[in-house]
Amino acid sequence: RVIQKDLMLLRRKHRLESEPLNWHVGLRIDRTKDTISVSCDSCIDACAKRFGVEECAKVHTPIEKIPTKEDGSSSCVAEHMELIGCLIHVSNACRPDASCSVSMLASCMTNPSQESLLIGRCLLGHLFHSRERALTFRRQGVTGNSDGDEINNLLLEGFHDSDFAGDLEKRHSRSGCPICSGSSLTWWTSKLQSLMAQSVFEAETTAANGCHKALLFVRKILFDITGRPLRKGIPLHGDNE
């Protein structure tokens, strides 16, 4: 109560509005009674207009070819870096389906080829034609009569997968890891592994280790926010077929 009273006095002193946040760095935040949706359609529109992909044909997959580096000196480094910067912002904000493709393109950023630039434009075109997609956080799935009960019943779970020697230059594998809190996706990553795996088992084990570290980090954030430790175990799912 003392903190709430101090916040009210602070708002009155500085005339701060207590309305919920609707826009943040090009992201649109929509709220309903049970959901919060985050989309970046306006940001994607601006990027598509900037790089001239508004009239490109619709593609159904984010990426169809593995981008490669230029053998000699590249003539499109600056444009490629600007494009990758836009794609990283969109994929990190609310489009986890493009994270792997953006990570592959970013690995060619130092000396990109014209084909890599074209692949990046196609990826931006895919995001443009699917810009109505949003990242939705739902309240459903967490039971309890109070906030404390809901936190105790919250299920945190992680998923991991990897390819084997997917990087054509260094022969490193790539790890992918999404983490869900309840029924909502709250954290994701896709990046190259730092070491060269000698087998599929080693690549999968490295991906599982990275996902385990990320789960501990997310669990710590939840504890800092709520002040309550998670009572349930954290399942870790992997595809090692």
Short mmCIF file of C-alpha atoms in Angstrom, two decimals:
data_model
loop_
_atom_site.label_atom_id
_atom_site.label_comp_id
_atom_site.label_asym_id
_atom_site.label_seq_id
_atom_site.Cartn_x
_atom_site.Cartn_y
_atom_site.Cartn_z
CA ARG A 1 0.00 0.00 0.00
CA VAL A 2 2.84 2.38 0.77
CA ILE A 3 4.40 1.70 -2.66
CA GLN A 4 1.06 2.23 -4.42
CA LYS A 5 0.57 5.51 -2.56
CA ASP A 6 4.06 6.69 -3.53
CA LEU A 7 3.39 5.79 -7.16
CA MET A 8 0.15 7.76 -7.14
CA LEU A 9 1.92 10.80 -5.71
CA LEU A 10 4.67 10.44 -8.32
CA ARG A 11 2.14 10.32 -11.15
CA ARG A 12 0.35 13.40 -9.83
CA LYS A 13 3.61 15.30 -9.42
CA HIS A 14 4.89 14.58 -12.91
CA ARG A 15 1.43 14.22 -14.48
CA LEU A 16 2.16 10.70 -15.63
CA GLU A 17 -0.65 8.85 -17.35
CA SER A 18 -1.54 5.44 -16.00
CA GLU A 19 -2.90 4.10 -19.29
CA PRO A 20 -1.49 0.79 -20.53
CA LEU A 21 1.28 0.81 -23.12
CA ASN A 22 -0.07 0.38 -26.67
CA TRP A 23 3.05 1.07 -28.79
CA HIS A 24 6.73 0.40 -28.17
CA VAL A 25 9.58 0.69 -30.71
CA GLY A 26 7.34 -0.12 -33.68
CA LEU A 27 5.44 -2.85 -31.83
CA ARG A 28 1.66 -2.73 -31.47
CA ILE A 29 0.28 -4.15 -28.21
CA ASP A 30 -3.40 -5.21 -28.15
CA ARG A 31 -5.14 -6.27 -24.96
CA THR A 32 -8.30 -8.18 -24.23
CA LYS A 33 -9.61 -9.66 -21.01
CA ASP A 34 -7.59 -12.87 -21.32
CA THR A 35 -4.92 -12.14 -23.94
CA ILE A 36 -2.11 -9.74 -24.82
CA SER A 37 -0.98 -9.70 -28.47
CA VAL A 38 2.24 -8.15 -29.77
CA SER A 39 2.61 -7.50 -33.50
CA CYS A 40 4.99 -5.46 -35.63
CA ASP A 41 2.97 -4.91 -38.80
CA SER A 42 3.78 -1.20 -38.98
CA CYS A 43 7.51 -1.89 -38.57
CA ILE A 44 7.40 -4.56 -41.29
CA ASP A 45 5.51 -2.17 -43.58
CA ALA A 46 8.22 0.46 -43.10
CA CYS A 47 11.02 -2.05 -43.76
CA ALA A 48 9.26 -3.44 -46.84
CA LYS A 49 8.85 0.05 -48.25
CA ARG A 50 12.47 0.89 -47.48
CA PHE A 51 13.85 -2.14 -49.33
CA GLY A 52 11.21 -2.22 -52.07
CA VAL A 53 9.69 -5.67 -51.46
CA GLU A 54 6.04 -4.61 -51.28
CA GLU A 55 5.32 -5.95 -54.76
CA CYS A 56 7.28 -9.19 -54.45
CA ALA A 57 5.57 -12.54 -54.90
CA LYS A 58 4.22 -14.29 -51.83
CA VAL A 59 6.38 -17.13 -50.48
CA HIS A 60 5.16 -19.75 -48.01
CA THR A 61 8.48 -20.50 -46.26
CA PRO A 62 10.86 -18.01 -44.62
CA ILE A 63 13.93 -19.28 -46.49
CA GLU A 64 14.46 -21.82 -49.26
CA LYS A 65 18.24 -21.75 -49.84
CA ILE A 66 21.22 -21.52 -47.50
CA PRO A 67 22.86 -18.07 -47.86
CA THR A 68 26.54 -18.00 -48.79
CA LYS A 69 29.40 -15.50 -48.59
CA GLU A 70 31.05 -13.79 -51.53
CA ASP A 71 34.34 -15.28 -52.72
CA GLY A 72 35.91 -11.87 -53.36
CA SER A 73 35.05 -8.45 -52.00
CA SER A 74 31.33 -7.83 -51.59
CA SER A 75 29.57 -4.79 -53.03
CA CYS A 76 26.42 -5.01 -50.90
CA VAL A 77 27.76 -5.08 -47.34
CA ALA A 78 26.06 -1.85 -46.20
CA GLU A 79 22.64 -2.74 -47.65
CA HIS A 80 22.87 -6.29 -46.31
CA MET A 81 23.74 -5.03 -42.81
CA GLU A 82 20.78 -2.62 -42.83
CA LEU A 83 18.46 -5.41 -43.95
CA ILE A 84 19.76 -7.80 -41.28
CA GLY A 85 19.29 -5.13 -38.60
CA CYS A 86 15.61 -4.78 -39.54
CA LEU A 87 15.12 -8.55 -39.64
CA ILE A 88 16.77 -9.07 -36.25
CA HIS A 89 14.49 -6.48 -34.65
CA VAL A 90 11.37 -8.13 -36.10
CA SER A 91 12.40 -11.72 -35.27
CA ASN A 92 13.45 -10.86 -31.71
CA ALA A 93 10.30 -8.85 -31.05
CA CYS A 94 7.42 -11.06 -32.16
CA ARG A 95 8.32 -13.36 -35.08
CA PRO A 96 10.12 -16.44 -33.73
CA ASP A 97 9.32 -18.31 -36.96
CA ALA A 98 12.01 -16.22 -38.71
CA SER A 99 14.74 -16.56 -36.08
CA CYS A 100 16.59 -19.45 -37.72
CA SER A 101 16.53 -17.79 -41.15
CA VAL A 102 17.76 -14.48 -39.74
CA SER A 103 20.55 -16.27 -37.87
CA MET A 104 21.70 -17.94 -41.09
CA LEU A 105 21.68 -14.62 -42.95
CA ALA A 106 23.54 -12.86 -40.14
CA SER A 107 26.39 -15.38 -40.39
CA CYS A 108 27.12 -14.00 -43.89
CA MET A 109 27.01 -10.35 -42.85
CA THR A 110 30.77 -9.66 -43.08
CA ASN A 111 31.04 -10.54 -46.79
CA PRO A 112 27.57 -11.27 -48.22
CA SER A 113 26.89 -12.32 -51.78
CA GLN A 114 24.20 -10.91 -54.02
CA GLU A 115 22.34 -14.18 -53.60
CA SER A 116 22.38 -13.74 -49.81
CA LEU A 117 20.94 -10.24 -50.23
CA LEU A 118 18.20 -11.65 -52.46
CA ILE A 119 17.40 -14.34 -49.87
CA GLY A 120 17.12 -11.63 -47.21
CA ARG A 121 14.73 -9.66 -49.40
CA CYS A 122 12.62 -12.77 -49.94
CA LEU A 123 12.51 -13.31 -46.17
CA LEU A 124 11.36 -9.73 -45.65
CA GLY A 125 8.72 -10.30 -48.34
CA HIS A 126 7.52 -13.39 -46.47
CA LEU A 127 7.21 -11.34 -43.28
CA PHE A 128 5.40 -8.59 -45.20
CA HIS A 129 2.76 -10.96 -46.58
CA SER A 130 2.25 -12.50 -43.12
CA ARG A 131 2.52 -9.28 -41.11
CA GLU A 132 -0.89 -9.85 -39.52
CA ARG A 133 0.58 -12.64 -37.36
CA ALA A 134 1.08 -11.72 -33.73
CA LEU A 135 2.68 -13.19 -30.65
CA THR A 136 -0.18 -13.87 -28.22
CA PHE A 137 0.08 -14.38 -24.47
CA ARG A 138 -2.96 -16.16 -23.05
CA ARG A 139 -4.17 -16.36 -19.50
CA GLN A 140 -5.89 -19.68 -20.05
CA GLY A 141 -4.18 -22.87 -18.97
CA VAL A 142 -3.05 -21.61 -15.55
CA THR A 143 -5.45 -22.61 -12.77
CA GLY A 144 -5.81 -21.16 -9.30
CA ASN A 145 -8.06 -19.00 -7.13
CA SER A 146 -5.37 -16.39 -6.44
CA ASP A 147 -2.23 -14.98 -8.03
CA GLY A 148 -0.11 -17.12 -5.74
CA ASP A 149 -1.94 -20.30 -6.76
CA GLU A 150 -1.54 -19.44 -10.44
CA ILE A 151 2.19 -18.92 -10.00
CA ASN A 152 2.50 -22.23 -8.16
CA ASN A 153 0.60 -24.00 -10.98
CA LEU A 154 2.52 -22.30 -13.79
CA LEU A 155 4.22 -24.81 -16.08
CA LEU A 156 7.56 -23.75 -17.51
CA GLU A 157 8.87 -26.04 -20.25
CA GLY A 158 11.61 -25.94 -22.86
CA PHE A 159 12.15 -27.49 -26.27
CA HIS A 160 15.40 -27.96 -28.15
CA ASP A 161 16.61 -29.26 -31.48
CA SER A 162 19.66 -28.95 -33.70
CA ASP A 163 20.92 -29.78 -37.16
CA PHE A 164 24.28 -31.41 -37.75
CA ALA A 165 27.04 -29.40 -39.46
CA GLY A 166 24.46 -27.06 -40.98
CA ASP A 167 26.99 -24.27 -41.45
CA LEU A 168 28.68 -24.83 -44.81
CA GLU A 169 31.79 -22.82 -43.99
CA LYS A 170 32.79 -23.88 -40.45
CA ARG A 171 30.71 -27.09 -40.28
CA HIS A 172 29.19 -26.02 -36.98
CA SER A 173 25.72 -27.15 -35.94
CA ARG A 174 22.84 -24.82 -35.17
CA SER A 175 20.76 -24.97 -31.98
CA GLY A 176 17.13 -23.92 -31.65
CA CYS A 177 15.36 -23.43 -28.32
CA PRO A 178 11.84 -22.11 -27.58
CA ILE A 179 10.59 -21.80 -23.99
CA CYS A 180 6.92 -21.66 -23.00
CA SER A 181 5.39 -20.29 -19.80
CA GLY A 182 1.97 -21.82 -19.42
CA SER A 183 0.49 -21.84 -22.93
CA SER A 184 2.51 -18.87 -24.24
CA LEU A 185 5.86 -18.67 -25.98
CA THR A 186 8.03 -16.30 -23.96
CA TRP A 187 11.64 -16.93 -25.08
CA TRP A 188 13.34 -18.30 -28.18
CA THR A 189 16.72 -18.45 -29.82
CA SER A 190 18.49 -19.91 -32.86
CA LYS A 191 22.27 -19.69 -33.15
CA LEU A 192 25.39 -21.57 -34.17
CA GLN A 193 27.12 -23.73 -31.60
CA SER A 194 30.55 -22.52 -30.55
CA LEU A 195 32.21 -25.94 -30.95
CA MET A 196 32.25 -28.33 -33.90
CA ALA A 197 30.16 -31.37 -33.01
CA GLN A 198 31.64 -34.75 -33.99
CA SER A 199 28.26 -36.52 -34.05
CA VAL A 200 24.53 -35.89 -34.06
CA PHE A 201 24.40 -36.93 -30.40
CA GLU A 202 26.98 -34.28 -29.47
CA ALA A 203 25.07 -31.59 -31.39
CA GLU A 204 21.81 -32.55 -29.65
CA THR A 205 23.51 -32.62 -26.24
CA THR A 206 24.97 -29.15 -26.79
CA ALA A 207 21.52 -27.86 -27.75
CA ALA A 208 19.99 -29.42 -24.65
CA ASN A 209 22.67 -27.86 -22.45
CA GLY A 210 21.99 -24.41 -23.93
CA CYS A 211 18.25 -24.82 -23.43
CA HIS A 212 18.81 -25.91 -19.81
CA LYS A 213 20.81 -22.73 -19.10
CA ALA A 214 18.09 -20.62 -20.70
CA LEU A 215 15.43 -22.32 -18.54
CA LEU A 216 17.37 -21.51 -15.39
CA PHE A 217 17.63 -17.89 -16.53
CA VAL A 218 13.88 -17.63 -17.25
CA ARG A 219 13.09 -19.29 -13.91
CA LYS A 220 15.25 -16.67 -12.16
CA ILE A 221 13.37 -13.86 -13.96
CA LEU A 222 10.01 -15.31 -12.88
CA PHE A 223 11.22 -15.49 -9.30
CA ASP A 224 12.43 -11.86 -9.42
CA ILE A 225 9.04 -10.74 -10.76
CA THR A 226 6.75 -12.79 -8.54
CA GLY A 227 8.89 -13.44 -5.46
CA ARG A 228 7.71 -17.07 -5.47
CA PRO A 229 9.71 -20.12 -6.61
CA LEU A 230 8.18 -22.54 -9.08
CA ARG A 231 6.82 -25.60 -7.32
CA LYS A 232 6.64 -27.85 -10.37
CA GLY A 233 9.47 -29.49 -12.24
CA ILE A 234 10.60 -28.09 -15.58
CA PRO A 235 10.28 -30.58 -18.48
CA LEU A 236 12.81 -30.36 -21.27
CA HIS A 237 11.72 -31.81 -24.62
CA GLY A 238 14.12 -32.75 -27.40
CA ASP A 239 13.97 -34.34 -30.85
CA ASN A 240 16.97 -36.63 -31.28
CA GLU A 241 15.55 -38.88 -33.98
#
